Tab-separated table of C-alpha atoms in Angstrom:
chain	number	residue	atom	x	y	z
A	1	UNK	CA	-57.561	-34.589	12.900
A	2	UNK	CA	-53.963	-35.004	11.615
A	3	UNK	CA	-52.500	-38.132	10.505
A	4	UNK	CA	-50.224	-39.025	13.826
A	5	UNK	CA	-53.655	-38.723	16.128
A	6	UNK	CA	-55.525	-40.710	13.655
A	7	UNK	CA	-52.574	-43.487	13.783
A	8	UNK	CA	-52.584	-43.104	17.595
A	9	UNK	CA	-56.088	-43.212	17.849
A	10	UNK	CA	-56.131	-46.692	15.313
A	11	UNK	CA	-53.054	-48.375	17.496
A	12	UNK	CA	-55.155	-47.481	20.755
A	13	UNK	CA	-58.452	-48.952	19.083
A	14	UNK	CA	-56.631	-52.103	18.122
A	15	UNK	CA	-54.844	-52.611	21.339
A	16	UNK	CA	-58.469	-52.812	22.843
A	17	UNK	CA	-59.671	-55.028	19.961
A	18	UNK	CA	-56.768	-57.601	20.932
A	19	UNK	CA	-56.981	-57.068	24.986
A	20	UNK	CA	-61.039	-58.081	24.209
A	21	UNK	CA	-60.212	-61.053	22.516
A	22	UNK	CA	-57.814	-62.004	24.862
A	23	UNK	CA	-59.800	-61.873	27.700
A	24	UNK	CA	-62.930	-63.708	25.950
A	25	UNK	CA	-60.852	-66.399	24.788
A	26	UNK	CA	-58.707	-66.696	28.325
A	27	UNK	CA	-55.538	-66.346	26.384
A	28	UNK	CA	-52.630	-65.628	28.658
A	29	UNK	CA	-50.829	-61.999	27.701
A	30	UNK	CA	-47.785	-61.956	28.817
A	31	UNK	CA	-46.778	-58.229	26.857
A	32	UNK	CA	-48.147	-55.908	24.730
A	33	UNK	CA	-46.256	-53.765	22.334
A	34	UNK	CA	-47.286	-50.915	19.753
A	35	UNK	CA	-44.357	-50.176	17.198
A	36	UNK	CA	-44.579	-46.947	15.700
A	37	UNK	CA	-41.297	-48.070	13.520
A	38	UNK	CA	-42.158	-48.876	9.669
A	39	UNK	CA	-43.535	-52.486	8.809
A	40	UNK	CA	-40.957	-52.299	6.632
A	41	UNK	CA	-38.904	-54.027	8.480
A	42	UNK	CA	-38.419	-56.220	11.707
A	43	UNK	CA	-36.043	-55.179	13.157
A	44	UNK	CA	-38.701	-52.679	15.704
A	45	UNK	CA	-38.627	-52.464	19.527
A	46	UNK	CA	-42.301	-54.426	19.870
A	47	UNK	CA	-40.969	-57.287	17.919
A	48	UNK	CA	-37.468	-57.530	19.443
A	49	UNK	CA	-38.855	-57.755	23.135
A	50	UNK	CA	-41.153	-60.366	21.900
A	51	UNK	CA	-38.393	-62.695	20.012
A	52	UNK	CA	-36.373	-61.657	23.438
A	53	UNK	CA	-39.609	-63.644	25.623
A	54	UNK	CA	-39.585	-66.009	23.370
A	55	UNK	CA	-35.848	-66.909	23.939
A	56	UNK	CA	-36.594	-67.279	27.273
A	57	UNK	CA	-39.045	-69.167	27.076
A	58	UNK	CA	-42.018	-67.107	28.159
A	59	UNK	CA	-43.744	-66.740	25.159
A	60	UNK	CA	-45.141	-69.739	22.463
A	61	UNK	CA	-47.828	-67.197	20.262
A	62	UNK	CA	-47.773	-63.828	18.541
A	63	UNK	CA	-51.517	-62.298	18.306
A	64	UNK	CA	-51.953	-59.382	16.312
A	65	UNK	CA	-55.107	-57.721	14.918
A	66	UNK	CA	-54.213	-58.863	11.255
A	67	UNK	CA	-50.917	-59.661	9.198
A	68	UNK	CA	-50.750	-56.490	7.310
A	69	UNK	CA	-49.899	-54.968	11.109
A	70	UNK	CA	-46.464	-56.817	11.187
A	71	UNK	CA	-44.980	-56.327	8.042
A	72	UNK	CA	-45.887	-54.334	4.562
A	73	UNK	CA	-43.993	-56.897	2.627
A	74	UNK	CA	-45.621	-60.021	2.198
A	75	UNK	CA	-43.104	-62.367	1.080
A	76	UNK	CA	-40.903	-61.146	4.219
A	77	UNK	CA	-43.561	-61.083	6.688
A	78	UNK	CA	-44.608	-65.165	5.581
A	79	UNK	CA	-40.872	-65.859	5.772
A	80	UNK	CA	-40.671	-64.100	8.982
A	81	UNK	CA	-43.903	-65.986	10.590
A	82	UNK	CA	-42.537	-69.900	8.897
A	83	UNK	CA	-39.250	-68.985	10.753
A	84	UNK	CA	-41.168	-68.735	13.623
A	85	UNK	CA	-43.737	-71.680	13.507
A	86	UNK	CA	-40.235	-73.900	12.898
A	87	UNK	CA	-39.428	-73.002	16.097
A	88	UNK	CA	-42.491	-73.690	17.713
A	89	UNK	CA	-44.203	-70.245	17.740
A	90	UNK	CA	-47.474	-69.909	16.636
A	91	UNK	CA	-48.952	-66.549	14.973
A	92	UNK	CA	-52.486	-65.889	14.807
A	93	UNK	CA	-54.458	-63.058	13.174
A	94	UNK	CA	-57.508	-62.060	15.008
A	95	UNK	CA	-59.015	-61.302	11.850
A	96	UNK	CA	-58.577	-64.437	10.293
A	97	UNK	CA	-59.546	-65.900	13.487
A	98	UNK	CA	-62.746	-64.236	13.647
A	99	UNK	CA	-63.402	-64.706	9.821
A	100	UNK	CA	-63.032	-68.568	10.297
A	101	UNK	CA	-65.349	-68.444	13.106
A	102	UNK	CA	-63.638	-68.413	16.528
């Protein structure tokens, strides 16, 4: 299997893994998103939309499977997620979530 199907087949898995949790923990979705853009930066479609529902109101919480899927850099990605906790927006880690015991 070549790397692009093994990355597709990993975002599909984790889209599940989320969608699961969601549903067990009655978490309203309102959007998905799977960037294939580099965590590099944040500037990606998947993130845009979501600071774009967030503007408007219809979104307070970012879930993703862990940290390391938003951004490689980890001194950007904290400064990225404390930007948007001072504005009210929670991010939350399944992973983490799960590892604490939720």
């Amino acid at each position: 299997m070549d790397r692009i199907c093994e990355n597709l087949k990993e975002q599909e898995n984790d889209l599940l893994y989320l969608r699961s949790f969601a549903e067990k923990y009655q978490l309203n979705v309102v959007g998905e998103s799977q960037d294939e853009a580099s965590g590099l930066t944040f500037d990606r479609p998947g993130l845009n939309d979501f600071l774009e529902a967030v503007r408007r109101g219809q979104a307070d919480a970012l879930l993703t499977k862990d940290l390391t899927r938003l951004g490689r850099d980890v001194m950007q990605t904290a400064s990225w997620i404390a930007d948007l906790n001072t504005s009210g927006v929670g991010v939350f880690s399944v992973t983490d979530l799960t590892l604490r015991g939720l």
